Amino acid sequence: MDGEIEDAAAVPERYWWLKRVFILLVTLLAGIGVLWWAWARSADAAIARQVAVIRAHGEPVFLDEINWPVVFDDQNALRCYEKAIAAIEKTGLYTPRESNLRYPNYPPYPPAWHTMIDEAMSAMGEGLEWVRKARPFDAIHKKPSGKIYDSYDPSPLSNLRRIANVVADASEYAHWQGDDAQAIERIGDLLHLARQTRRKGDLMAYLVAAGIDGVADSCAAMIAPDLNTAPIPAGHERKKASEAQIRALIGQLLDETDETAAARQMVLTERCLLMEKLVSGSGTSWVMRPEMKQVFAEVLPALDILGHARAAPSAGALPKATGQVGAASPNPPRLAGFSYWASRGYFNRLPRTRFTVHLAHRQAAISLAVQLYRFHHSAWPVNLAALVPEYLPAVPTDPTALVTAPIGYAILPKALPDGSDRPVLYSASALKRPDGTFWPGTIPQEPNFGTSEGASVIDLSRWAPEPKP
């Protein structure tokens, strides 16, 4: 009897409750483990289904499966651009586009602009020569790394963007010096630079290339109105751009095959980069890895939709091209911190960026074609159809339009300060009333030679607003 009392005292009653609590916790953790395992299996299955679809299409899943081209350094345009930026930075000077100088976006430019450009151009000749030497070559960039989303180094793209600003200012400088042959060649340098920037393959490079394209287009539209006729400084010899040069540039502006292929390659590269990040698991703990996989399983088909968007000739054709009936544009889900670029909505900009680039190229080409028409006929064309087939293969359509429509052309009677007519090109975003007139505020009150989102109106003649009192 005494032994039984001693045994009961040795195991107090409260310890039995602790044992039960311990068993309950173990059971709960086991249940959570089972649920996590089921969650992980579901996420793995979702990824496996998407990978199977990609494999079925014969497309790469990882970076190593992409056939990256390899060339010798002496045939790599990127080496030329690296030497160009080194020569430009060595001068310690800046051109107006890359400076803090404030000036209107149309000529005549203030004296400070001319002073700055004169000094810069006198010192940047070596850098500009290296840019020209890159023309025969393709740029082969360093193979992308799966860590691109963890630490993205934008400096190489920043250098290419700076080169674009310098070359653009050099093009305008040549124009105002009477050397339109050189000015046209500089625009060719810009278009080549944009193409080679896109070859880097990732999304940010694609967007930077779009910006370089925009610079080239604005230069062409700026130079076109008084091409071969602009007043030049005393003592300078005029070097006209040949008609063959101008026609060749028009052909380059209308050739969109490289950009379309680059858009598809960019989507493939970005998808491979996401898969590399998924495999490495960087940026998230193992506990949350299934959530990461589920998000990626949603993003992968969205990227495929963006890949198909490259085939859409206009904004109105996006739903049919992407299979999203009734959708204005593809809208992939956000990655909520798993991806630096995708989580900030850059993927959503792809279709809009492509159409904006195509619109700007086509408007610049039309602007040059209109000037060729004026050379031969000493008058503005009645409509854009008058440019076909002598100056354009066809009237370019407006890629920003929701319905298939040509780029707009209008001659606004007596709309300039001197009472002369104002010929303009306009996109579908510059809406007209049913009677054919423009809505108030649609036509800018200052000269415009570059496209931007919104109402895009391009001037075809050189003029300046009256000075403000």
CSV table of C-alpha atoms in Angstrom, one decimal:
chain,number,residue,atom,x,y,z
A,1,MET,CA,0.0,0.0,0.0
A,2,ASP,CA,2.7,2.4,0.9
A,3,GLY,CA,4.5,1.6,-2.4
A,4,GLU,CA,1.4,2.5,-4.5
A,5,ILE,CA,1.2,5.9,-2.7
A,6,GLU,CA,4.9,6.5,-3.4
A,7,ASP,CA,4.4,5.7,-7.1
A,8,ALA,CA,1.5,8.1,-7.5
A,9,ALA,CA,3.5,10.8,-5.8
A,10,ALA,CA,6.4,10.2,-8.2
A,11,VAL,CA,4.2,11.0,-11.2
A,12,PRO,CA,2.1,14.1,-10.3
A,13,GLU,CA,-1.2,14.4,-12.2
A,14,ARG,CA,-0.2,17.6,-14.0
A,15,TYR,CA,2.5,15.7,-16.0
A,16,TRP,CA,-0.2,13.5,-17.6
A,17,TRP,CA,-1.6,16.7,-19.1
A,18,LEU,CA,1.8,17.7,-20.4
A,19,LYS,CA,2.1,14.4,-22.1
A,20,ARG,CA,-1.3,14.9,-23.7
A,21,VAL,CA,-0.3,18.4,-24.9
A,22,PHE,CA,2.9,17.0,-26.3
A,23,ILE,CA,1.1,14.3,-28.2
A,24,LEU,CA,-1.4,16.9,-29.5
A,25,LEU,CA,1.5,19.2,-30.7
A,26,VAL,CA,3.2,16.3,-32.4
A,27,THR,CA,-0.1,15.3,-34.1
A,28,LEU,CA,-0.6,18.9,-35.2
A,29,LEU,CA,2.9,19.3,-36.6
A,30,ALA,CA,2.5,16.0,-38.4
A,31,GLY,CA,-0.8,17.2,-39.9
A,32,ILE,CA,0.9,20.5,-41.0
A,33,GLY,CA,3.7,18.4,-42.5
A,34,VAL,CA,1.3,16.3,-44.5
A,35,LEU,CA,-0.6,19.4,-45.7
A,36,TRP,CA,2.7,21.1,-46.7
A,37,TRP,CA,3.7,17.9,-48.5
A,38,ALA,CA,0.4,17.8,-50.4
A,39,TRP,CA,0.8,21.6,-51.1
A,40,ALA,CA,4.4,21.0,-52.4
A,41,ARG,CA,3.2,18.0,-54.5
A,42,SER,CA,0.4,20.1,-56.0
A,43,ALA,CA,2.9,23.0,-56.8
A,44,ASP,CA,5.4,20.5,-58.4
A,45,ALA,CA,2.6,19.0,-60.5
A,46,ALA,CA,1.6,22.5,-61.7
A,47,ILE,CA,5.1,23.3,-62.7
A,48,ALA,CA,5.6,19.9,-64.3
A,49,ARG,CA,2.4,20.5,-66.4
A,50,GLN,CA,3.7,23.9,-67.7
A,51,VAL,CA,7.2,22.4,-68.4
A,52,ALA,CA,5.6,19.6,-70.4
A,53,VAL,CA,3.7,22.2,-72.5
A,54,ILE,CA,7.0,24.1,-73.1
A,55,ARG,CA,8.8,20.9,-74.0
A,56,ALA,CA,6.0,19.9,-76.4
A,57,HIS,CA,6.5,23.1,-78.2
A,58,GLY,CA,10.2,22.4,-78.6
A,59,GLU,CA,11.2,25.5,-76.6
A,60,PRO,CA,13.9,25.9,-74.0
A,61,VAL,CA,13.2,25.6,-70.3
A,62,PHE,CA,16.6,26.6,-68.9
A,63,LEU,CA,19.3,29.0,-70.1
A,64,ASP,CA,21.7,26.2,-71.1
A,65,GLU,CA,19.2,25.0,-73.6
A,66,ILE,CA,19.3,28.3,-75.5
A,67,ASN,CA,21.7,28.3,-78.4
A,68,TRP,CA,23.7,31.4,-77.6
A,69,PRO,CA,25.9,32.6,-80.5
A,70,VAL,CA,29.6,32.9,-80.1
A,71,VAL,CA,31.9,35.2,-82.1
A,72,PHE,CA,35.4,36.4,-81.8
A,73,ASP,CA,35.9,39.7,-80.0
A,74,ASP,CA,37.2,41.5,-83.1
A,75,GLN,CA,33.8,40.8,-84.8
A,76,ASN,CA,31.7,41.6,-81.8
A,77,ALA,CA,29.9,45.0,-82.0
A,78,LEU,CA,29.8,45.1,-78.2
A,79,ARG,CA,33.5,45.5,-78.1
A,80,CYS,CA,33.2,48.5,-80.4
A,81,TYR,CA,30.5,50.0,-78.1
A,82,GLU,CA,32.7,49.4,-75.0
A,83,LYS,CA,35.5,51.4,-76.7
A,84,ALA,CA,33.1,54.0,-77.8
A,85,ILE,CA,31.8,54.7,-74.3
A,86,ALA,CA,35.4,54.7,-72.9
A,87,ALA,CA,36.4,57.3,-75.5
A,88,ILE,CA,33.3,59.4,-74.7
A,89,GLU,CA,33.8,59.3,-70.9
A,90,LYS,CA,37.5,60.2,-71.3
A,91,THR,CA,36.5,63.6,-72.7
A,92,GLY,CA,34.6,64.5,-69.5
A,93,LEU,CA,32.1,66.4,-71.6
A,94,TYR,CA,28.3,65.9,-72.2
A,95,THR,CA,26.0,66.6,-75.1
A,96,PRO,CA,22.8,68.5,-74.6
A,97,ARG,CA,20.5,65.4,-74.4
A,98,GLU,CA,22.5,64.0,-71.5
A,99,SER,CA,23.0,67.3,-69.7
A,100,ASN,CA,20.8,69.4,-67.4
A,101,LEU,CA,20.5,72.1,-70.0
A,102,ARG,CA,16.9,73.2,-70.5
A,103,TYR,CA,15.9,73.9,-74.1
A,104,PRO,CA,12.8,73.4,-76.3
A,105,ASN,CA,12.4,70.1,-78.1
A,106,TYR,CA,12.4,71.8,-81.4
A,107,PRO,CA,14.8,74.3,-83.2
A,108,PRO,CA,15.9,77.0,-83.1
A,109,TYR,CA,18.0,76.0,-80.1
A,110,PRO,CA,19.4,78.5,-77.7
A,111,PRO,CA,23.1,79.6,-77.9
A,112,ALA,CA,23.9,77.5,-74.9
A,113,TRP,CA,22.9,74.4,-76.9
A,114,HIS,CA,25.2,75.3,-79.7
A,115,THR,CA,28.1,76.0,-77.4
A,116,MET,CA,27.7,72.7,-75.6
A,117,ILE,CA,27.4,70.7,-78.8
A,118,ASP,CA,30.3,72.4,-80.5
A,119,GLU,CA,32.6,71.6,-77.6
A,120,ALA,CA,31.4,68.0,-77.2
A,121,MET,CA,31.6,67.2,-80.9
A,122,SER,CA,35.1,68.6,-81.2
A,123,ALA,CA,36.2,66.0,-78.5
A,124,MET,CA,34.0,63.0,-79.1
A,125,GLY,CA,35.1,62.1,-82.6
A,126,GLU,CA,36.9,58.9,-81.5
A,127,GLY,CA,33.9,57.6,-79.7
A,128,LEU,CA,31.6,58.2,-82.7
A,129,GLU,CA,34.1,56.4,-85.0
A,130,TRP,CA,33.9,53.3,-82.8
A,131,VAL,CA,30.1,53.5,-83.0
A,132,ARG,CA,30.3,53.5,-86.8
A,133,LYS,CA,32.8,50.6,-86.8
A,134,ALA,CA,30.2,48.5,-85.0
A,135,ARG,CA,27.8,48.7,-88.0
A,136,PRO,CA,29.1,45.5,-89.8
A,137,PHE,CA,28.9,43.4,-86.7
A,138,ASP,CA,26.3,41.9,-84.3
A,139,ALA,CA,26.6,42.5,-80.6
A,140,ILE,CA,27.1,39.3,-78.6
A,141,HIS,CA,26.4,40.0,-74.9
A,142,LYS,CA,27.5,38.0,-71.9
A,143,LYS,CA,25.2,35.0,-71.4
A,144,PRO,CA,22.4,35.9,-68.9
A,145,SER,CA,22.8,34.5,-65.4
A,146,GLY,CA,20.1,32.9,-63.4
A,147,LYS,CA,20.9,35.4,-60.6
A,148,ILE,CA,19.7,38.3,-62.8
A,149,TYR,CA,16.6,38.8,-60.6
A,150,ASP,CA,18.6,38.9,-57.4
A,151,SER,CA,21.2,41.5,-58.6
A,152,TYR,CA,20.7,43.2,-61.9
A,153,ASP,CA,23.6,45.4,-63.1
A,154,PRO,CA,22.1,48.1,-65.3
A,155,SER,CA,25.5,49.8,-66.1
A,156,PRO,CA,26.1,48.1,-69.5
A,157,LEU,CA,22.6,49.2,-70.7
A,158,SER,CA,23.2,52.7,-69.2
A,159,ASN,CA,26.3,53.0,-71.3
A,160,LEU,CA,24.5,52.0,-74.5
A,161,ARG,CA,21.8,54.5,-73.7
A,162,ARG,CA,24.4,57.2,-73.2
A,163,ILE,CA,25.9,56.3,-76.6
A,164,ALA,CA,22.5,56.8,-78.1
A,165,ASN,CA,22.2,60.3,-76.7
A,166,VAL,CA,25.6,61.2,-78.0
A,167,VAL,CA,24.9,59.8,-81.5
A,168,ALA,CA,21.5,61.5,-81.7
A,169,ASP,CA,23.0,64.9,-80.8
A,170,ALA,CA,25.8,64.2,-83.3
A,171,SER,CA,23.2,63.5,-86.0
A,172,GLU,CA,21.4,66.8,-85.3
A,173,TYR,CA,24.8,68.6,-85.2
A,174,ALA,CA,25.7,67.3,-88.6
A,175,HIS,CA,22.4,68.4,-90.0
A,176,TRP,CA,22.8,72.0,-88.7
A,177,GLN,CA,26.3,72.0,-90.1
A,178,GLY,CA,25.0,71.2,-93.5
A,179,ASP,CA,26.2,67.6,-93.6
A,180,ASP,CA,22.9,65.7,-94.1
A,181,ALA,CA,24.7,62.7,-95.5
A,182,GLN,CA,26.4,62.2,-92.1
A,183,ALA,CA,23.2,63.0,-90.3
A,184,ILE,CA,21.4,60.2,-92.0
A,185,GLU,CA,24.2,57.8,-91.3
A,186,ARG,CA,24.1,58.7,-87.7
A,187,ILE,CA,20.5,57.7,-87.6
A,188,GLY,CA,21.5,54.4,-89.1
A,189,ASP,CA,24.1,54.0,-86.3
A,190,LEU,CA,21.2,54.5,-83.8
A,191,LEU,CA,19.0,51.9,-85.4
A,192,HIS,CA,21.9,49.4,-85.4
A,193,LEU,CA,22.6,50.2,-81.7
A,194,ALA,CA,19.0,49.5,-80.8
A,195,ARG,CA,19.1,46.2,-82.6
A,196,GLN,CA,22.2,45.1,-80.8
A,197,THR,CA,20.9,46.2,-77.4
A,198,ARG,CA,17.8,44.0,-78.0
A,199,ARG,CA,20.2,41.1,-78.6
A,200,LYS,CA,21.0,41.0,-74.9
A,201,GLY,CA,17.8,39.0,-74.6
A,202,ASP,CA,16.2,40.2,-71.3
A,203,LEU,CA,13.3,42.4,-70.7
A,204,MET,CA,15.1,45.4,-69.5
A,205,ALA,CA,17.4,45.4,-72.5
A,206,TYR,CA,14.4,45.2,-74.7
A,207,LEU,CA,12.8,48.3,-73.1
A,208,VAL,CA,16.1,50.2,-73.3
A,209,ALA,CA,16.3,49.3,-77.0
A,210,ALA,CA,12.8,50.7,-77.4
A,211,GLY,CA,14.0,54.0,-76.0
A,212,ILE,CA,17.0,54.1,-78.4
A,213,ASP,CA,14.6,53.4,-81.3
A,214,GLY,CA,12.6,56.4,-80.1
A,215,VAL,CA,15.6,58.6,-80.1
A,216,ALA,CA,16.4,57.5,-83.7
A,217,ASP,CA,12.8,58.2,-84.8
A,218,SER,CA,12.7,61.6,-83.3
A,219,CYS,CA,16.0,62.5,-85.0
A,220,ALA,CA,14.7,61.4,-88.4
A,221,ALA,CA,11.5,63.3,-87.9
A,222,MET,CA,13.4,66.4,-86.7
A,223,ILE,CA,15.8,66.4,-89.6
A,224,ALA,CA,13.3,65.5,-92.4
A,225,PRO,CA,11.4,68.9,-92.8
A,226,ASP,CA,14.5,70.7,-94.1
A,227,LEU,CA,16.6,67.8,-95.2
A,228,ASN,CA,19.3,69.1,-97.6
A,229,THR,CA,17.8,72.6,-97.4
A,230,ALA,CA,18.5,73.8,-93.8
A,231,PRO,CA,20.5,77.1,-93.4
A,232,ILE,CA,24.1,76.3,-92.6
A,233,PRO,CA,26.9,78.4,-90.9
A,234,ALA,CA,29.0,80.5,-93.2
A,235,GLY,CA,32.1,78.8,-94.5
A,236,HIS,CA,30.5,75.3,-94.3
A,237,GLU,CA,30.1,73.2,-97.4
A,238,ARG,CA,26.7,71.5,-97.8
A,239,LYS,CA,26.9,67.7,-98.1
A,240,LYS,CA,23.5,66.5,-99.2
A,241,ALA,CA,22.1,63.1,-98.3
A,242,SER,CA,21.6,61.1,-101.5
A,243,GLU,CA,18.1,59.9,-102.4
A,244,ALA,CA,19.5,56.3,-102.2
A,245,GLN,CA,20.6,57.0,-98.5
A,246,ILE,CA,17.1,58.3,-97.7
A,247,ARG,CA,15.4,55.4,-99.3
A,248,ALA,CA,17.7,53.0,-97.5
A,249,LEU,CA,16.8,54.6,-94.2
A,250,ILE,CA,13.1,54.4,-95.0
A,251,GLY,CA,13.6,50.7,-95.6
A,252,GLN,CA,15.3,50.2,-92.3
A,253,LEU,CA,12.6,52.0,-90.4
A,254,LEU,CA,9.9,49.8,-92.0
A,255,ASP,CA,11.7,46.5,-91.5
A,256,GLU,CA,10.2,45.1,-88.2
A,257,THR,CA,11.4,41.5,-88.6
A,258,ASP,CA,14.3,41.9,-86.2
A,259,GLU,CA,12.3,43.5,-83.5
A,260,THR,CA,9.6,40.9,-83.8
A,261,ALA,CA,12.1,38.1,-83.5
A,262,ALA,CA,13.8,39.9,-80.6
A,263,ALA,CA,10.5,40.2,-78.7
A,264,ARG,CA,10.0,36.4,-78.9
A,265,GLN,CA,13.6,35.7,-77.8
A,266,MET,CA,13.2,38.1,-74.9
A,267,VAL,CA,10.1,36.2,-73.7
A,268,LEU,CA,11.9,32.9,-74.0
A,269,THR,CA,15.0,34.3,-72.1
A,270,GLU,CA,12.8,35.7,-69.3
A,271,ARG,CA,11.0,32.4,-68.9
A,272,CYS,CA,14.3,30.6,-68.7
A,273,LEU,CA,15.5,33.1,-66.1
A,274,LEU,CA,12.4,32.5,-64.0
A,275,MET,CA,12.9,28.8,-64.2
A,276,GLU,CA,16.5,29.2,-63.1
A,277,LYS,CA,15.4,31.2,-60.1
A,278,LEU,CA,12.7,28.6,-59.3
A,279,VAL,CA,15.3,25.8,-59.3
A,280,SER,CA,17.8,27.7,-57.2
A,281,GLY,CA,15.1,28.8,-54.8
A,282,SER,CA,17.0,32.0,-54.1
A,283,GLY,CA,15.0,34.8,-52.5
A,284,THR,CA,12.6,32.6,-50.5
A,285,SER,CA,12.7,30.0,-47.7
A,286,TRP,CA,12.1,26.3,-48.3
A,287,VAL,CA,8.9,26.6,-46.4
A,288,MET,CA,7.4,29.1,-48.9
A,289,ARG,CA,8.9,27.3,-51.9
A,290,PRO,CA,5.5,25.8,-52.9
A,291,GLU,CA,3.9,29.2,-53.0
A,292,MET,CA,6.7,30.4,-55.3
A,293,LYS,CA,6.1,27.4,-57.6
A,294,GLN,CA,2.4,28.0,-57.8
A,295,VAL,CA,2.9,31.7,-58.7
A,296,PHE,CA,5.4,30.7,-61.3
A,297,ALA,CA,3.0,28.1,-62.7
A,298,GLU,CA,0.6,31.0,-63.3
A,299,VAL,CA,3.2,33.3,-64.8
A,300,LEU,CA,4.6,30.8,-67.3
A,301,PRO,CA,1.5,30.6,-69.5
A,302,ALA,CA,1.1,34.4,-69.1
A,303,LEU,CA,4.6,34.7,-70.6
A,304,ASP,CA,3.5,32.4,-73.5
A,305,ILE,CA,0.6,34.8,-74.1
A,306,LEU,CA,3.0,37.7,-74.3
A,307,GLY,CA,5.1,35.6,-76.8
A,308,HIS,CA,2.1,35.2,-79.0
A,309,ALA,CA,1.4,38.9,-78.7
A,310,ARG,CA,4.4,39.6,-80.9
A,311,ALA,CA,2.3,38.3,-83.9
A,312,ALA,CA,-0.4,40.8,-83.4
A,313,PRO,CA,-0.1,43.6,-86.0
A,314,SER,CA,-2.0,46.1,-83.9
A,315,ALA,CA,-3.5,46.6,-80.5
A,316,GLY,CA,-6.9,45.6,-81.9
A,317,ALA,CA,-5.5,42.2,-82.9
A,318,LEU,CA,-4.2,41.4,-79.4
A,319,PRO,CA,-7.2,39.4,-78.2
A,320,LYS,CA,-7.2,37.1,-81.2
A,321,ALA,CA,-3.4,36.7,-81.2
A,322,THR,CA,-3.3,35.9,-77.5
A,323,GLY,CA,-6.5,33.9,-77.2
A,324,GLN,CA,-7.8,36.4,-74.6
A,325,VAL,CA,-11.2,37.2,-76.0
A,326,GLY,CA,-12.4,40.6,-74.9
A,327,ALA,CA,-9.0,41.5,-73.3
A,328,ALA,CA,-7.4,44.8,-74.3
A,329,SER,CA,-3.9,43.4,-73.5
A,330,PRO,CA,-2.3,40.4,-71.8
A,331,ASN,CA,-2.2,40.9,-68.1
A,332,PRO,CA,0.1,38.3,-66.4
A,333,PRO,CA,-0.1,38.0,-62.6
A,334,ARG,CA,2.4,39.8,-60.4
A,335,LEU,CA,5.2,37.9,-58.8
A,336,ALA,CA,5.1,39.7,-55.5
A,337,GLY,CA,8.8,40.0,-54.9
A,338,PHE,CA,9.8,36.7,-56.4
A,339,SER,CA,11.0,38.5,-59.6
A,340,TYR,CA,12.4,42.0,-59.6
A,341,TRP,CA,11.1,43.0,-63.0
A,342,ALA,CA,7.9,41.0,-63.3
A,343,SER,CA,6.7,42.2,-59.8
A,344,ARG,CA,6.8,45.7,-61.1
A,345,GLY,CA,4.6,45.1,-64.1
A,346,TYR,CA,7.3,45.5,-66.8
A,347,PHE,CA,5.9,42.5,-68.6
A,348,ASN,CA,2.6,44.2,-69.1
A,349,ARG,CA,4.3,47.0,-71.0
A,350,LEU,CA,5.6,44.7,-73.7
A,351,PRO,CA,2.7,44.9,-76.2
A,352,ARG,CA,2.2,48.6,-75.7
A,353,THR,CA,6.0,49.3,-76.1
A,354,ARG,CA,6.1,47.2,-79.3
A,355,PHE,CA,3.2,49.1,-80.9
A,356,THR,CA,4.7,52.5,-79.8
A,357,VAL,CA,8.0,51.6,-81.4
A,358,HIS,CA,6.4,50.4,-84.6
A,359,LEU,CA,4.3,53.6,-84.8
A,360,ALA,CA,7.3,55.8,-84.3
A,361,HIS,CA,9.3,53.9,-87.0
A,362,ARG,CA,6.5,54.2,-89.5
A,363,GLN,CA,5.8,57.9,-88.8
A,364,ALA,CA,9.6,58.6,-89.3
A,365,ALA,CA,9.6,56.7,-92.5
A,366,ILE,CA,6.5,58.6,-93.8
A,367,SER,CA,8.1,61.9,-92.8
A,368,LEU,CA,11.2,61.1,-94.9
A,369,ALA,CA,9.0,59.8,-97.8
A,370,VAL,CA,7.0,63.0,-97.7
A,371,GLN,CA,10.2,65.0,-98.1
A,372,LEU,CA,11.2,62.9,-101.1
A,373,TYR,CA,7.8,63.6,-102.6
A,374,ARG,CA,8.3,67.4,-102.1
A,375,PHE,CA,11.8,67.2,-103.7
A,376,HIS,CA,10.1,65.9,-106.9
A,377,HIS,CA,6.8,67.7,-106.9
A,378,SER,CA,7.4,70.9,-104.9
A,379,ALA,CA,4.1,70.3,-103.0
A,380,TRP,CA,2.7,68.4,-100.1
A,381,PRO,CA,1.1,65.1,-101.1
A,382,VAL,CA,-2.7,65.2,-101.1
A,383,ASN,CA,-2.8,62.0,-99.1
A,384,LEU,CA,-0.5,59.2,-98.1
A,385,ALA,CA,-1.7,57.0,-101.0
A,386,ALA,CA,0.1,59.5,-103.3
A,387,LEU,CA,3.4,58.1,-101.8
A,388,VAL,CA,2.7,54.6,-103.0
A,389,PRO,CA,4.5,52.8,-104.6
A,390,GLU,CA,7.2,55.4,-105.5
A,391,TYR,CA,8.2,56.3,-102.0
A,392,LEU,CA,6.5,53.7,-99.8
A,393,PRO,CA,5.6,50.1,-100.5
A,394,ALA,CA,2.2,50.7,-98.9
A,395,VAL,CA,0.5,53.2,-96.6
A,396,PRO,CA,1.6,52.1,-93.1
A,397,THR,CA,-1.2,51.1,-90.7
A,398,ASP,CA,-1.5,52.5,-87.2
A,399,PRO,CA,-0.4,49.7,-84.7
A,400,THR,CA,-1.9,51.5,-81.8
A,401,ALA,CA,-5.4,51.5,-83.3
A,402,LEU,CA,-8.1,49.1,-82.0
A,403,VAL,CA,-9.3,48.6,-85.6
A,404,THR,CA,-7.2,48.3,-88.7
A,405,ALA,CA,-6.6,51.9,-89.9
A,406,PRO,CA,-3.8,53.8,-91.7
A,407,ILE,CA,-1.7,56.3,-90.0
A,408,GLY,CA,-3.5,59.6,-90.2
A,409,TYR,CA,-2.3,62.5,-92.4
A,410,ALA,CA,-3.8,66.0,-92.4
A,411,ILE,CA,-3.0,69.4,-93.8
A,412,LEU,CA,-4.3,72.0,-91.3
A,413,PRO,CA,-5.1,75.1,-93.3
A,414,LYS,CA,-3.4,78.4,-92.2
A,415,ALA,CA,-2.6,76.8,-88.8
A,416,LEU,CA,1.0,78.2,-88.5
A,417,PRO,CA,1.9,81.6,-87.0
A,418,ASP,CA,2.8,82.9,-90.5
A,419,GLY,CA,-0.5,81.8,-91.9
A,420,SER,CA,0.8,78.8,-93.9
A,421,ASP,CA,-0.6,75.3,-93.8
A,422,ARG,CA,0.6,72.8,-91.2
A,423,PRO,CA,0.9,69.2,-92.4
A,424,VAL,CA,0.9,66.6,-89.7
A,425,LEU,CA,0.9,62.9,-89.1
A,426,TYR,CA,-1.3,61.5,-86.3
A,427,SER,CA,-2.0,58.2,-84.6
A,428,ALA,CA,-5.4,56.8,-83.6
A,429,SER,CA,-5.0,58.3,-80.2
A,430,ALA,CA,-5.3,61.8,-81.7
A,431,LEU,CA,-9.1,61.3,-82.1
A,432,LYS,CA,-11.2,63.2,-84.5
A,433,ARG,CA,-14.8,64.4,-84.2
A,434,PRO,CA,-17.4,62.7,-86.5
A,435,ASP,CA,-17.1,65.7,-88.8
A,436,GLY,CA,-13.4,65.0,-89.3
A,437,THR,CA,-12.1,67.8,-87.2
A,438,PHE,CA,-9.8,67.3,-84.2
A,439,TRP,CA,-11.0,67.5,-80.7
A,440,PRO,CA,-9.7,70.7,-78.9
A,441,GLY,CA,-6.3,70.2,-77.3
A,442,THR,CA,-5.5,67.3,-79.6
A,443,ILE,CA,-3.0,69.2,-81.8
A,444,PRO,CA,0.0,70.5,-79.8
A,445,GLN,CA,0.6,74.2,-80.0
A,446,GLU,CA,4.3,73.7,-80.3
A,447,PRO,CA,6.2,71.7,-82.9
A,448,ASN,CA,6.4,68.0,-82.2
A,449,PHE,CA,8.9,65.7,-83.9
A,450,GLY,CA,8.8,62.7,-81.5
A,451,THR,CA,6.1,60.2,-80.5
A,452,SER,CA,5.0,59.7,-76.9
A,453,GLU,CA,2.1,57.8,-75.3
A,454,GLY,CA,-1.2,59.6,-75.7
A,455,ALA,CA,-2.0,61.9,-78.6
A,456,SER,CA,0.9,61.4,-81.1
A,457,VAL,CA,1.1,64.1,-83.6
A,458,ILE,CA,4.2,64.6,-85.8
A,459,ASP,CA,4.9,67.8,-87.7
A,460,LEU,CA,6.2,67.5,-91.2
A,461,SER,CA,7.2,71.1,-91.7
A,462,ARG,CA,9.8,73.3,-89.9
A,463,TRP,CA,8.2,76.1,-87.8
A,464,ALA,CA,8.5,77.8,-84.5
A,465,PRO,CA,5.8,79.3,-82.3
A,466,GLU,CA,5.7,83.0,-81.8
A,467,PRO,CA,7.9,84.2,-78.9
A,468,LYS,CA,6.0,84.6,-75.6
A,469,PRO,CA,5.8,88.2,-74.3
